[in-house]
mmCIF file of N, CA and C in Angstrom:
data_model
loop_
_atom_site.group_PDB
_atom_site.id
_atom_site.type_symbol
_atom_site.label_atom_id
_atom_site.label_comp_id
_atom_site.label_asym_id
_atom_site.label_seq_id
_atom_site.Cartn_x
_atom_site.Cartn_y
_atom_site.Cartn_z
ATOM 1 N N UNK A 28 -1.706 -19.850 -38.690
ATOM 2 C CA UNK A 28 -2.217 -19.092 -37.575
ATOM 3 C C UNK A 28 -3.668 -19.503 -37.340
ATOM 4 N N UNK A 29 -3.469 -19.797 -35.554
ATOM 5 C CA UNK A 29 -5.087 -19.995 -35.820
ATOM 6 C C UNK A 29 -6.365 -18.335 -35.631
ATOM 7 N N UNK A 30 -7.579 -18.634 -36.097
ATOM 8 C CA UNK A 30 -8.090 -17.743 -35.718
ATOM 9 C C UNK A 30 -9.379 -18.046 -34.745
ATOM 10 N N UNK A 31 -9.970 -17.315 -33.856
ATOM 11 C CA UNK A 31 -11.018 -17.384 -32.864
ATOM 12 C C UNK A 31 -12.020 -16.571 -33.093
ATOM 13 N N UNK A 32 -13.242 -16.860 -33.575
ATOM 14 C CA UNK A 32 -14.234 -15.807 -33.433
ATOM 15 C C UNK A 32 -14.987 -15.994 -32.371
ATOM 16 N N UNK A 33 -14.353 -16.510 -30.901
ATOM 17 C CA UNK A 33 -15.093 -16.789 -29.779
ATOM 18 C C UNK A 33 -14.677 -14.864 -29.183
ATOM 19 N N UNK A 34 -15.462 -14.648 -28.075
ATOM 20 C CA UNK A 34 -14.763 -13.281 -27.509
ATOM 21 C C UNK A 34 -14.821 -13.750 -26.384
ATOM 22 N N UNK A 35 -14.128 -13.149 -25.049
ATOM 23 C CA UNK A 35 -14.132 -13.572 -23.855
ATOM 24 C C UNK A 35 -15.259 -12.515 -23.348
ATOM 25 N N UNK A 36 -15.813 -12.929 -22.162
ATOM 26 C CA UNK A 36 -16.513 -12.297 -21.398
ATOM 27 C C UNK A 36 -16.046 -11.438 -20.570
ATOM 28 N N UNK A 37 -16.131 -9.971 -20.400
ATOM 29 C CA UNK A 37 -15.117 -8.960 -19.753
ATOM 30 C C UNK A 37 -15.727 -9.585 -18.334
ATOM 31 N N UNK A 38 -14.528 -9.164 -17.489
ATOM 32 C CA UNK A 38 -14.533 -9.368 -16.060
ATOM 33 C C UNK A 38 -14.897 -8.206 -15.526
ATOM 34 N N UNK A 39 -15.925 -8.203 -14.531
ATOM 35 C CA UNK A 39 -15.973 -7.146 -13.838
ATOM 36 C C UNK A 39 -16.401 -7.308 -12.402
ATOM 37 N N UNK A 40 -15.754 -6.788 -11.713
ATOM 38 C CA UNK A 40 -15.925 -6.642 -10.577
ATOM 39 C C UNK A 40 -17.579 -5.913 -9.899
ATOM 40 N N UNK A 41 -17.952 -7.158 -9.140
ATOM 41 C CA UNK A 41 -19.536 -6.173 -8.226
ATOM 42 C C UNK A 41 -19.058 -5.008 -7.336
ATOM 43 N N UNK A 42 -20.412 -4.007 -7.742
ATOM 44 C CA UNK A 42 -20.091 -2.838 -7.141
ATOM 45 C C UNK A 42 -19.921 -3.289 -5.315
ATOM 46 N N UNK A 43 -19.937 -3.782 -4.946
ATOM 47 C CA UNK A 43 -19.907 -4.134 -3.241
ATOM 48 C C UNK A 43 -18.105 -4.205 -2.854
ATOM 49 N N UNK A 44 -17.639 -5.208 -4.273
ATOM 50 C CA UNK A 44 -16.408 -4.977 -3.878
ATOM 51 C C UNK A 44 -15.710 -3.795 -4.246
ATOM 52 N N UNK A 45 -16.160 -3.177 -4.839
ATOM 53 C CA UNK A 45 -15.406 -1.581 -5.903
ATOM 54 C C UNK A 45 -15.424 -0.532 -4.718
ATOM 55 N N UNK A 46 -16.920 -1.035 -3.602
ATOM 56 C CA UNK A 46 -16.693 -0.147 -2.842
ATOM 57 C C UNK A 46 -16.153 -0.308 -1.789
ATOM 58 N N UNK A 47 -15.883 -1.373 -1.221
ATOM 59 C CA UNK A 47 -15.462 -2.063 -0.325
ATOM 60 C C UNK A 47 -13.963 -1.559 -0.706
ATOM 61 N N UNK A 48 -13.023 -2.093 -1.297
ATOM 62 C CA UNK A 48 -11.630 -1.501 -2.296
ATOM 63 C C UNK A 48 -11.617 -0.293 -2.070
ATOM 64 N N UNK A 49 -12.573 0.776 -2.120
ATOM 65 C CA UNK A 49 -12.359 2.520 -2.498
ATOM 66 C C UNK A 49 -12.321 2.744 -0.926
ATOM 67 N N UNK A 50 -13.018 1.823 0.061
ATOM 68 C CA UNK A 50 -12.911 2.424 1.234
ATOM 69 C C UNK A 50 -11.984 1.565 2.098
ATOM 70 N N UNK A 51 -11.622 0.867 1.502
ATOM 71 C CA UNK A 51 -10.526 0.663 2.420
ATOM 72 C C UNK A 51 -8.995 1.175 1.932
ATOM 73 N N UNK A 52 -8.754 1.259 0.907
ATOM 74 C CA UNK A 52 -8.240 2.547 0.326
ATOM 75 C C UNK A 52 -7.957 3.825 0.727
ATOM 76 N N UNK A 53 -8.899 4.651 1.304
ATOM 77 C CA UNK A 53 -9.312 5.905 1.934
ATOM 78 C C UNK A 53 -8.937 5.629 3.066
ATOM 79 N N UNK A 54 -9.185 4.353 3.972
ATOM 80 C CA UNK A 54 -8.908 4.374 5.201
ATOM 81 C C UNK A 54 -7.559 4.412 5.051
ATOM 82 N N UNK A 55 -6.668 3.613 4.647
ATOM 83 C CA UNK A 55 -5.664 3.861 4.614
ATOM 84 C C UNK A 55 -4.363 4.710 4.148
ATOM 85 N N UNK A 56 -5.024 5.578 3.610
ATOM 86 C CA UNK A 56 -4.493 6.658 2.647
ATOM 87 C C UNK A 56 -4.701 8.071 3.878
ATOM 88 N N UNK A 57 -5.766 8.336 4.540
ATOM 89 C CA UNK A 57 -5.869 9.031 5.518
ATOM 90 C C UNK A 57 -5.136 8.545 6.642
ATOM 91 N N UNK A 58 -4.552 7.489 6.951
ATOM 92 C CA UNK A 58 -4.058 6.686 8.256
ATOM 93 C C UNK A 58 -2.768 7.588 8.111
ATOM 94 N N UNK A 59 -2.456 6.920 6.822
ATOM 95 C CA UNK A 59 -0.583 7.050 6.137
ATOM 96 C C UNK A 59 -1.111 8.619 6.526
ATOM 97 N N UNK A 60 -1.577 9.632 5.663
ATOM 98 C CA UNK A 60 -1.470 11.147 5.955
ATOM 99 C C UNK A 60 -1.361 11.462 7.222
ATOM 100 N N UNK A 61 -2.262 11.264 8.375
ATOM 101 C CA UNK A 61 -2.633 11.108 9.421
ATOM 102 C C UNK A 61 -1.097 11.256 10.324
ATOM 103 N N UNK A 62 -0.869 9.797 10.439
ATOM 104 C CA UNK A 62 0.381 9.112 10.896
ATOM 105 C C UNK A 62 1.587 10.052 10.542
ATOM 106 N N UNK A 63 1.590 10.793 8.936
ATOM 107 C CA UNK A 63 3.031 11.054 8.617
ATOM 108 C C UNK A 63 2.783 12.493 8.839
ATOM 109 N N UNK A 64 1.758 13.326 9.104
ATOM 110 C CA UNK A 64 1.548 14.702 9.621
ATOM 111 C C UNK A 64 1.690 14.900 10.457
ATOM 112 N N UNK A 65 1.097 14.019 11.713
ATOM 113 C CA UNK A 65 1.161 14.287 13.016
ATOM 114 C C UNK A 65 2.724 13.837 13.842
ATOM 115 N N UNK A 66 3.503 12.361 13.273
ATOM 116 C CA UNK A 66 4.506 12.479 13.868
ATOM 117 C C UNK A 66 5.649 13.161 14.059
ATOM 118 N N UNK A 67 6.571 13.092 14.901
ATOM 119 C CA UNK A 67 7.958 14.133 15.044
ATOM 120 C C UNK A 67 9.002 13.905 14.033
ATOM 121 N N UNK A 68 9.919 13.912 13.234
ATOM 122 C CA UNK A 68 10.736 13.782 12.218
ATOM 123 C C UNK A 68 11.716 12.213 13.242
ATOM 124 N N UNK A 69 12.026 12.920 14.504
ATOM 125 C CA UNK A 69 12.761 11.805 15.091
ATOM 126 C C UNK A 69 11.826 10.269 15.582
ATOM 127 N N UNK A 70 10.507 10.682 15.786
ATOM 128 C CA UNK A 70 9.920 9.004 16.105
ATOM 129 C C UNK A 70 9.929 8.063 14.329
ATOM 130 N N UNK A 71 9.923 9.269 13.317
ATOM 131 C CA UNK A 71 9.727 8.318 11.669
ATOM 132 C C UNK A 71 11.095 8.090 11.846
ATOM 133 N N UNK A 72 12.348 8.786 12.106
ATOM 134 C CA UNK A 72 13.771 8.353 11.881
ATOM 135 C C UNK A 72 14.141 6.505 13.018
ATOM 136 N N UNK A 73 13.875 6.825 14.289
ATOM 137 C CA UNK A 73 14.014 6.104 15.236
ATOM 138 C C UNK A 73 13.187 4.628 14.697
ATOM 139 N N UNK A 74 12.046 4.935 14.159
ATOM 140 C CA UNK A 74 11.099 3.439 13.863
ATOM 141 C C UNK A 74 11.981 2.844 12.509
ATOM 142 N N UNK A 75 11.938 3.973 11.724
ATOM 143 C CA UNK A 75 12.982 3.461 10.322
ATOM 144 C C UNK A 75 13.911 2.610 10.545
ATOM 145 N N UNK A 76 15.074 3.018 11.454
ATOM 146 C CA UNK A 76 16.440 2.601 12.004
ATOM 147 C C UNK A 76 16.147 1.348 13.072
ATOM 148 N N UNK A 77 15.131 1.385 13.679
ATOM 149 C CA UNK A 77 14.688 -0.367 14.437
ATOM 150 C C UNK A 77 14.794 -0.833 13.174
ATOM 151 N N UNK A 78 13.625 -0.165 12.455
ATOM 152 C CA UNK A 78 13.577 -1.523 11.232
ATOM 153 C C UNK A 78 14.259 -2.227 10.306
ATOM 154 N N UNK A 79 14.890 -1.473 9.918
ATOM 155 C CA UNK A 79 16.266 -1.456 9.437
ATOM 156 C C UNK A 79 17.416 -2.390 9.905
ATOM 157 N N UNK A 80 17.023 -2.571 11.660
ATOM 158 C CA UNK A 80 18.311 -3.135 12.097
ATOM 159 C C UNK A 80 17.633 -4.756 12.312
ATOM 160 N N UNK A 81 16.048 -4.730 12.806
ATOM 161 C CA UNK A 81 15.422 -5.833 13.014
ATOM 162 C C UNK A 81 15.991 -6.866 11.218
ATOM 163 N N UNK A 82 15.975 -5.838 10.581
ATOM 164 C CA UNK A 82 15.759 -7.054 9.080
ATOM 165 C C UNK A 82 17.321 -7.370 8.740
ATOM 166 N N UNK A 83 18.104 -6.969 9.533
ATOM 167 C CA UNK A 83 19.328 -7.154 9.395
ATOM 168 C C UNK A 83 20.277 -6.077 8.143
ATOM 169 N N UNK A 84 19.707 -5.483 7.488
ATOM 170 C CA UNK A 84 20.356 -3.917 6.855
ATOM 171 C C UNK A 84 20.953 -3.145 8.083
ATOM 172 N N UNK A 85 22.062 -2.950 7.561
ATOM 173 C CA UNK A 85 23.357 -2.004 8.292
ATOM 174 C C UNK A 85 23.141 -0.778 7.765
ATOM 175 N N UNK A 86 23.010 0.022 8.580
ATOM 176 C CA UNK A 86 22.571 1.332 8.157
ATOM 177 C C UNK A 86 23.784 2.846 8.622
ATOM 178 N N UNK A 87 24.899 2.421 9.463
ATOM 179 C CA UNK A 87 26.004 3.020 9.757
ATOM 180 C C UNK A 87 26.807 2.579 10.071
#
């Protein structure tokens, strides 16, 4: 077995991107809430079932 007394250097990310990540994150986490609060049960069913049929899944 070999052994290493080298250590690696931890990776870390600059705070610019940590925050950059947390807010785009948020943006999209409020969009999704946003989007899935405010629509009607039938426009999420109707977009589902396009999509569904666009990717070629048979759905009835």
């Amino acid at each position: 077995m070999i052994k290493s007394n080298t250590l690696a250097a931890p990776v870390t990310a600059s705070s610019k991107a940590g925050l950059a990540a947390l807010l785009l994150s948020a943006v999209f986490g409020f969009g999704v809430i946003f989007a899935v609060g405010l629509a009607q049960a039938d426009a999420l069913h109707d977009a589902a079932h396009d999509v569904r049929h666009a990717n070629g899944f048979p759905c009835h």
